[in-house]
mmCIF file of C-alpha atoms in Angstrom:
data_model
loop_
_atom_site.group_PDB
_atom_site.id
_atom_site.type_symbol
_atom_site.label_atom_id
_atom_site.label_comp_id
_atom_site.label_asym_id
_atom_site.label_seq_id
_atom_site.Cartn_x
_atom_site.Cartn_y
_atom_site.Cartn_z
ATOM 1 C CA MET A 1 -3.259 12.303 -14.016
ATOM 2 C CA ALA A 2 -4.664 10.283 -16.859
ATOM 3 C CA ASN A 3 -8.396 9.693 -16.835
ATOM 4 C CA GLU A 4 -9.358 12.673 -14.695
ATOM 5 C CA SER A 5 -12.932 11.468 -14.412
ATOM 6 C CA ARG A 6 -11.761 8.365 -12.544
ATOM 7 C CA PRO A 7 -8.424 9.100 -10.842
ATOM 8 C CA CYS A 8 -8.319 5.802 -8.965
ATOM 9 C CA PRO A 9 -10.267 2.621 -9.669
ATOM 10 C CA CYS A 10 -9.040 0.692 -6.596
ATOM 11 C CA ASP A 11 -12.657 0.080 -5.614
ATOM 12 C CA ILE A 12 -13.579 -2.077 -8.611
ATOM 13 C CA GLY A 13 -14.487 -5.576 -7.516
ATOM 14 C CA ASP A 14 -14.738 -4.794 -3.807
ATOM 15 C CA ARG A 15 -15.237 -7.614 -1.372
ATOM 16 C CA PHE A 16 -18.168 -5.851 0.237
ATOM 17 C CA ASP A 17 -19.268 -9.193 1.635
ATOM 18 C CA TYR A 18 -15.913 -9.508 3.414
ATOM 19 C CA GLY A 19 -16.113 -8.786 7.124
ATOM 20 C CA GLY A 20 -12.492 -9.294 8.189
ATOM 21 C CA ARG A 21 -10.969 -11.621 10.758
ATOM 22 C CA GLY A 22 -9.256 -8.971 12.868
ATOM 23 C CA GLN A 23 -10.491 -6.269 15.226
ATOM 24 C CA GLU A 24 -10.544 -2.493 15.424
ATOM 25 C CA VAL A 25 -8.414 -0.884 18.134
ATOM 26 C CA GLN A 26 -7.640 2.656 19.291
ATOM 27 C CA VAL A 27 -3.922 3.477 19.335
ATOM 28 C CA GLU A 28 -3.484 6.930 20.909
ATOM 29 C CA HIS A 29 -5.167 9.293 18.405
ATOM 30 C CA ILE A 30 -5.497 6.697 15.638
ATOM 31 C CA LYS A 31 -8.029 3.977 14.929
ATOM 32 C CA ALA A 32 -6.565 0.833 13.394
ATOM 33 C CA TYR A 33 -7.544 -2.596 12.156
ATOM 34 C CA VAL A 34 -5.352 -5.377 13.588
ATOM 35 C CA CYS A 35 -5.178 -9.029 12.631
ATOM 36 C CA LYS A 36 -2.799 -11.438 14.377
ATOM 37 C CA PRO A 37 -1.550 -14.830 13.204
ATOM 38 C CA PRO A 38 -2.546 -18.042 15.012
ATOM 39 C CA ALA A 39 1.004 -18.493 16.404
ATOM 40 C CA GLY A 40 3.005 -15.823 18.252
ATOM 41 C CA THR A 41 5.532 -13.824 16.221
ATOM 42 C CA ASP A 42 7.822 -10.819 16.528
ATOM 43 C CA LYS A 43 7.260 -9.823 12.877
ATOM 44 C CA ALA A 44 4.712 -7.203 11.892
ATOM 45 C CA VAL A 45 3.583 -5.375 8.768
ATOM 46 C CA ILE A 46 1.962 -1.939 8.645
ATOM 47 C CA VAL A 47 -0.622 -1.832 5.845
ATOM 48 C CA ILE A 48 -1.162 1.620 4.310
ATOM 49 C CA HIS A 49 -4.559 2.003 2.681
ATOM 50 C CA ASP A 50 -5.426 3.675 -0.601
ATOM 51 C CA ILE A 51 -7.683 6.716 -1.037
ATOM 52 C CA PHE A 52 -10.711 4.627 -0.011
ATOM 53 C CA GLY A 53 -9.430 4.441 3.543
ATOM 54 C CA TRP A 54 -8.668 1.958 6.295
ATOM 55 C CA GLN A 55 -12.126 0.346 6.311
ATOM 56 C CA LEU A 56 -12.092 -0.816 2.677
ATOM 57 C CA PRO A 57 -12.879 -4.557 2.724
ATOM 58 C CA ASN A 58 -10.209 -5.250 0.060
ATOM 59 C CA THR A 59 -7.479 -3.777 2.247
ATOM 60 C CA ARG A 60 -8.627 -5.686 5.326
ATOM 61 C CA TYR A 61 -8.604 -8.828 3.242
ATOM 62 C CA MET A 62 -4.927 -8.172 2.459
ATOM 63 C CA ALA A 63 -4.156 -7.560 6.153
ATOM 64 C CA ASP A 64 -5.822 -10.874 6.994
ATOM 65 C CA MET A 65 -3.761 -12.571 4.288
ATOM 66 C CA LEU A 66 -0.571 -11.240 5.908
ATOM 67 C CA ALA A 67 -1.739 -12.598 9.277
ATOM 68 C CA ALA A 68 -2.426 -15.986 7.674
ATOM 69 C CA ASN A 69 1.198 -15.886 6.492
ATOM 70 C CA GLY A 70 2.542 -15.367 10.010
ATOM 71 C CA TYR A 71 2.635 -11.572 10.434
ATOM 72 C CA ILE A 72 0.911 -9.241 12.855
ATOM 73 C CA ALA A 73 -0.870 -6.942 10.385
ATOM 74 C CA ILE A 74 -2.107 -3.469 11.273
ATOM 75 C CA CYS A 75 -3.963 -1.069 9.000
ATOM 76 C CA PRO A 76 -4.187 2.340 10.716
ATOM 77 C CA ASP A 77 -6.444 5.182 9.639
ATOM 78 C CA PHE A 78 -3.783 7.412 8.098
ATOM 79 C CA PHE A 79 -6.459 9.991 7.285
ATOM 80 C CA VAL A 80 -6.913 10.289 11.082
ATOM 81 C CA GLY A 81 -10.670 10.655 11.094
ATOM 82 C CA GLN A 82 -10.917 12.679 7.888
ATOM 83 C CA GLU A 83 -13.306 11.098 5.424
ATOM 84 C CA ALA A 84 -11.949 8.610 2.935
ATOM 85 C CA TRP A 85 -12.742 9.140 -0.724
ATOM 86 C CA LYS A 86 -16.008 7.593 -1.913
ATOM 87 C CA PRO A 87 -16.564 6.310 -5.455
ATOM 88 C CA SER A 88 -19.764 8.431 -5.514
ATOM 89 C CA ASN A 89 -17.803 11.655 -4.838
ATOM 90 C CA ASP A 90 -17.326 14.174 -7.639
ATOM 91 C CA TRP A 91 -13.939 13.392 -9.180
ATOM 92 C CA ALA A 92 -13.598 17.036 -10.202
ATOM 93 C CA THR A 93 -13.003 17.803 -6.494
ATOM 94 C CA PHE A 94 -10.381 15.060 -6.075
ATOM 95 C CA ASP A 95 -7.269 17.264 -6.247
ATOM 96 C CA GLU A 96 -8.670 19.589 -3.581
ATOM 97 C CA TRP A 97 -9.518 16.614 -1.377
ATOM 98 C CA LEU A 98 -6.009 15.202 -1.831
ATOM 99 C CA LYS A 99 -4.314 18.414 -0.659
ATOM 100 C CA THR A 100 -5.347 17.673 2.922
ATOM 101 C CA ARG A 101 -4.097 14.082 2.767
ATOM 102 C CA ASN A 102 -0.376 14.101 2.059
ATOM 103 C CA ALA A 103 1.284 10.686 1.708
ATOM 104 C CA GLY A 104 4.528 12.314 2.897
ATOM 105 C CA LYS A 105 3.037 13.550 6.174
ATOM 106 C CA ILE A 106 2.282 10.336 8.036
ATOM 107 C CA ASP A 107 5.448 10.166 10.150
ATOM 108 C CA LYS A 108 3.770 11.062 13.441
ATOM 109 C CA GLU A 109 1.179 8.325 12.958
ATOM 110 C CA VAL A 110 3.806 5.785 11.895
ATOM 111 C CA ASP A 111 5.819 6.495 15.070
ATOM 112 C CA VAL A 112 2.697 5.890 17.195
ATOM 113 C CA ILE A 113 2.023 2.583 15.401
ATOM 114 C CA LEU A 114 5.662 1.470 15.678
ATOM 115 C CA LYS A 115 5.519 2.091 19.428
ATOM 116 C CA TYR A 116 2.274 0.116 19.710
ATOM 117 C CA LEU A 117 3.649 -2.805 17.694
ATOM 118 C CA SER A 118 6.810 -2.895 19.782
ATOM 119 C CA GLU A 119 5.288 -2.420 23.237
ATOM 120 C CA GLN A 120 1.865 -4.053 22.898
ATOM 121 C CA CYS A 121 2.514 -6.745 20.279
ATOM 122 C CA GLY A 122 6.167 -7.643 20.920
ATOM 123 C CA ALA A 123 7.168 -6.858 17.337
ATOM 124 C CA LYS A 124 10.894 -6.555 16.679
ATOM 125 C CA LYS A 125 10.994 -6.677 12.878
ATOM 126 C CA ILE A 126 8.520 -4.395 11.135
ATOM 127 C CA GLY A 127 7.865 -3.855 7.441
ATOM 128 C CA VAL A 128 5.321 -1.845 5.501
ATOM 129 C CA ILE A 129 3.150 -2.351 2.428
ATOM 130 C CA GLY A 130 0.836 0.145 0.748
ATOM 131 C CA PHE A 131 -1.547 0.496 -2.162
ATOM 132 C CA CYS A 132 -1.825 3.473 -4.551
ATOM 133 C CA TRP A 133 -1.755 6.502 -2.160
ATOM 134 C CA GLY A 134 -0.337 4.078 0.401
ATOM 135 C CA GLY A 135 2.226 2.814 -2.109
ATOM 136 C CA ALA A 136 3.558 6.369 -2.410
ATOM 137 C CA ALA A 137 3.614 6.548 1.401
ATOM 138 C CA VAL A 138 5.739 3.366 1.468
ATOM 139 C CA GLN A 139 8.292 5.015 -0.819
ATOM 140 C CA HIS A 140 8.346 8.040 1.500
ATOM 141 C CA LEU A 141 8.979 5.811 4.544
ATOM 142 C CA MET A 142 11.661 3.779 2.772
ATOM 143 C CA LEU A 143 13.480 7.053 2.092
ATOM 144 C CA LYS A 144 13.531 8.222 5.704
ATOM 145 C CA ASN A 145 12.326 5.895 8.489
ATOM 146 C CA PRO A 146 15.220 3.991 10.114
ATOM 147 C CA HIS A 147 12.962 1.690 12.176
ATOM 148 C CA LEU A 148 11.347 -0.201 9.317
ATOM 149 C CA LYS A 149 13.137 -3.163 7.754
ATOM 150 C CA THR A 150 11.554 -3.366 4.307
ATOM 151 C CA GLY A 151 8.657 -2.175 2.163
ATOM 152 C CA VAL A 152 6.411 -3.207 -0.711
ATOM 153 C CA SER A 153 4.911 -0.355 -2.743
ATOM 154 C CA LEU A 154 1.967 -1.529 -4.834
ATOM 155 C CA TYR A 155 1.206 0.830 -7.717
ATOM 156 C CA GLY A 156 2.387 3.735 -5.596
ATOM 157 C CA VAL A 157 1.823 7.075 -7.278
ATOM 158 C CA ILE A 158 5.353 7.830 -8.485
ATOM 159 C CA ARG A 159 4.839 11.544 -9.080
ATOM 160 C CA PHE A 160 4.512 12.195 -5.325
ATOM 161 C CA PHE A 161 8.180 11.326 -4.662
ATOM 162 C CA GLU A 162 9.693 10.996 -8.113
ATOM 163 C CA ASP A 163 12.705 13.170 -7.311
ATOM 164 C CA ARG A 164 13.998 10.971 -4.473
ATOM 165 C CA SER A 165 15.426 7.487 -4.814
ATOM 166 C CA SER A 166 18.095 6.952 -2.102
ATOM 167 C CA LEU A 167 16.212 4.214 -0.275
ATOM 168 C CA LEU A 168 17.293 3.147 3.227
ATOM 169 C CA HIS A 169 15.742 -0.326 3.098
ATOM 170 C CA PRO A 170 15.061 -3.087 0.558
ATOM 171 C CA THR A 171 11.954 -2.099 -1.386
ATOM 172 C CA PHE A 172 9.800 -3.962 -3.899
ATOM 173 C CA PHE A 173 7.782 -1.904 -6.405
ATOM 174 C CA ILE A 174 4.777 -3.578 -8.023
ATOM 175 C CA PHE A 175 3.273 -1.924 -11.110
ATOM 176 C CA ALA A 176 0.567 -2.783 -13.644
ATOM 177 C CA GLU A 177 1.301 -2.687 -17.365
ATOM 178 C CA LYS A 178 -1.991 -0.967 -18.239
ATOM 179 C CA ASP A 179 -2.191 1.476 -15.318
ATOM 180 C CA ASP A 180 -3.938 4.663 -16.478
ATOM 181 C CA HIS A 181 -2.472 6.606 -13.546
ATOM 182 C CA ILE A 182 1.141 5.489 -13.605
ATOM 183 C CA PRO A 183 2.515 5.596 -17.172
ATOM 184 C CA LEU A 184 5.242 3.058 -17.936
ATOM 185 C CA GLU A 185 7.688 5.865 -18.786
ATOM 186 C CA GLN A 186 7.441 6.969 -15.122
ATOM 187 C CA VAL A 187 8.282 3.414 -14.048
ATOM 188 C CA THR A 188 11.280 3.335 -16.417
ATOM 189 C CA LEU A 189 12.499 6.652 -15.012
ATOM 190 C CA LEU A 190 12.107 5.382 -11.444
ATOM 191 C CA GLU A 191 14.198 2.316 -12.337
ATOM 192 C CA GLN A 192 16.930 4.498 -13.844
ATOM 193 C CA LYS A 193 17.094 6.677 -10.730
ATOM 194 C CA LEU A 194 17.168 3.669 -8.417
ATOM 195 C CA LYS A 195 19.998 2.187 -10.471
ATOM 196 C CA GLN A 196 21.967 5.416 -10.098
ATOM 197 C CA ASN A 197 21.265 6.247 -6.451
ATOM 198 C CA CYS A 198 20.028 3.222 -4.528
ATOM 199 C CA GLU A 199 22.511 1.268 -2.399
ATOM 200 C CA VAL A 200 20.062 -1.279 -0.954
ATOM 201 C CA ASP A 201 18.246 -4.146 -2.645
ATOM 202 C CA TYR A 202 15.222 -3.142 -4.691
ATOM 203 C CA LYS A 203 13.035 -4.687 -7.356
ATOM 204 C CA VAL A 204 10.654 -3.153 -9.880
ATOM 205 C CA LYS A 205 8.175 -5.533 -11.499
ATOM 206 C CA ILE A 206 5.486 -4.820 -14.083
ATOM 207 C CA TYR A 207 2.624 -7.310 -14.334
ATOM 208 C CA PRO A 208 1.388 -7.834 -17.915
ATOM 209 C CA GLY A 209 -2.126 -6.816 -18.861
ATOM 210 C CA GLN A 210 -2.987 -5.584 -15.371
ATOM 211 C CA THR A 211 -4.610 -2.293 -14.398
ATOM 212 C CA HIS A 212 -4.329 -0.057 -11.353
ATOM 213 C CA GLY A 213 -5.300 -1.727 -8.082
ATOM 214 C CA PHE A 214 -5.078 -5.307 -9.352
ATOM 215 C CA VAL A 215 -3.396 -6.951 -6.340
ATOM 216 C CA HIS A 216 -5.920 -5.913 -3.696
ATOM 217 C CA ARG A 217 -9.049 -6.201 -5.820
ATOM 218 C CA LYS A 218 -11.210 -9.209 -6.345
ATOM 219 C CA ARG A 219 -10.869 -8.761 -10.088
ATOM 220 C CA GLU A 220 -10.489 -12.496 -10.680
ATOM 221 C CA ASP A 221 -14.303 -12.598 -10.414
ATOM 222 C CA ILE A 222 -14.634 -10.121 -13.280
ATOM 223 C CA ASN A 223 -11.738 -11.157 -15.546
ATOM 224 C CA PRO A 224 -10.625 -14.742 -14.887
ATOM 225 C CA GLN A 225 -7.512 -14.173 -17.038
ATOM 226 C CA ASP A 226 -6.256 -11.723 -14.386
ATOM 227 C CA LYS A 227 -6.326 -14.298 -11.600
ATOM 228 C CA PRO A 228 -2.797 -15.718 -12.172
ATOM 229 C CA TYR A 229 -1.291 -12.205 -12.052
ATOM 230 C CA ILE A 230 -3.266 -11.230 -8.943
ATOM 231 C CA GLU A 231 -2.047 -14.399 -7.232
ATOM 232 C CA GLU A 232 1.514 -13.838 -8.471
ATOM 233 C CA GLY A 233 1.511 -10.263 -7.141
ATOM 234 C CA ARG A 234 0.314 -11.412 -3.719
ATOM 235 C CA LYS A 235 2.835 -14.255 -3.623
ATOM 236 C CA ASP A 236 5.672 -11.927 -4.677
ATOM 237 C CA MET A 237 4.692 -9.490 -1.909
ATOM 238 C CA ILE A 238 4.742 -12.239 0.757
ATOM 239 C CA ASN A 239 8.045 -13.669 -0.554
ATOM 240 C CA TRP A 240 9.683 -10.224 -0.346
ATOM 241 C CA LEU A 241 8.496 -9.742 3.231
ATOM 242 C CA ASN A 242 9.645 -13.255 4.149
ATOM 243 C CA LYS A 243 13.078 -12.484 2.729
ATOM 244 C CA TYR A 244 13.641 -9.269 4.681
ATOM 245 C CA LEU A 245 11.683 -9.717 7.903
#
């Protein structure tokens, strides 16, 4: 990974003042944050957090945004009680920490959440979005879970699943041009493999001048020139979900 001292800057520009509009629930063995839209709907989106976990204000803000756009949004704790990464942690220990949190081993939890959404929330069409670690998890689910309709992977770490590209469902990949952790050559390679092997709709988009984590950070407060791209990324995400859910 580039920049070993800071493997993931998703926490820059946190909305620490953001409390969230939803509520925390217990779903079998998993805690989750749920936000529902004002009007009833049978469409839901599972939000997969980054390394900073399910309680990160930025991620809850994105779940609330999905609810405001008409979706039941649920952000489960995919670390299942294990501690999320903290910016104050020693980045030298990051790889060890990551070994116990595999983005490809969330299937049991996803099945529990799908059941909850179907039985408790009346959801019939369910999609998934994810950021960074969660973006890689989205790619994993799009490769194997038949019950999801679509996915949006936001700066998902390509190297986790770079050898597999036969997606089952339409998938939108959002990347940042200046991402220290996902080199553009990896994105190009992903596109080539998708072109060769993918039989469903997909899209790969690179946002100019942006860095890792841009869509779910409040970076418009730090760099006003980023604001149009942050807004474009969020709008593109919603439009993709609207198209396939």
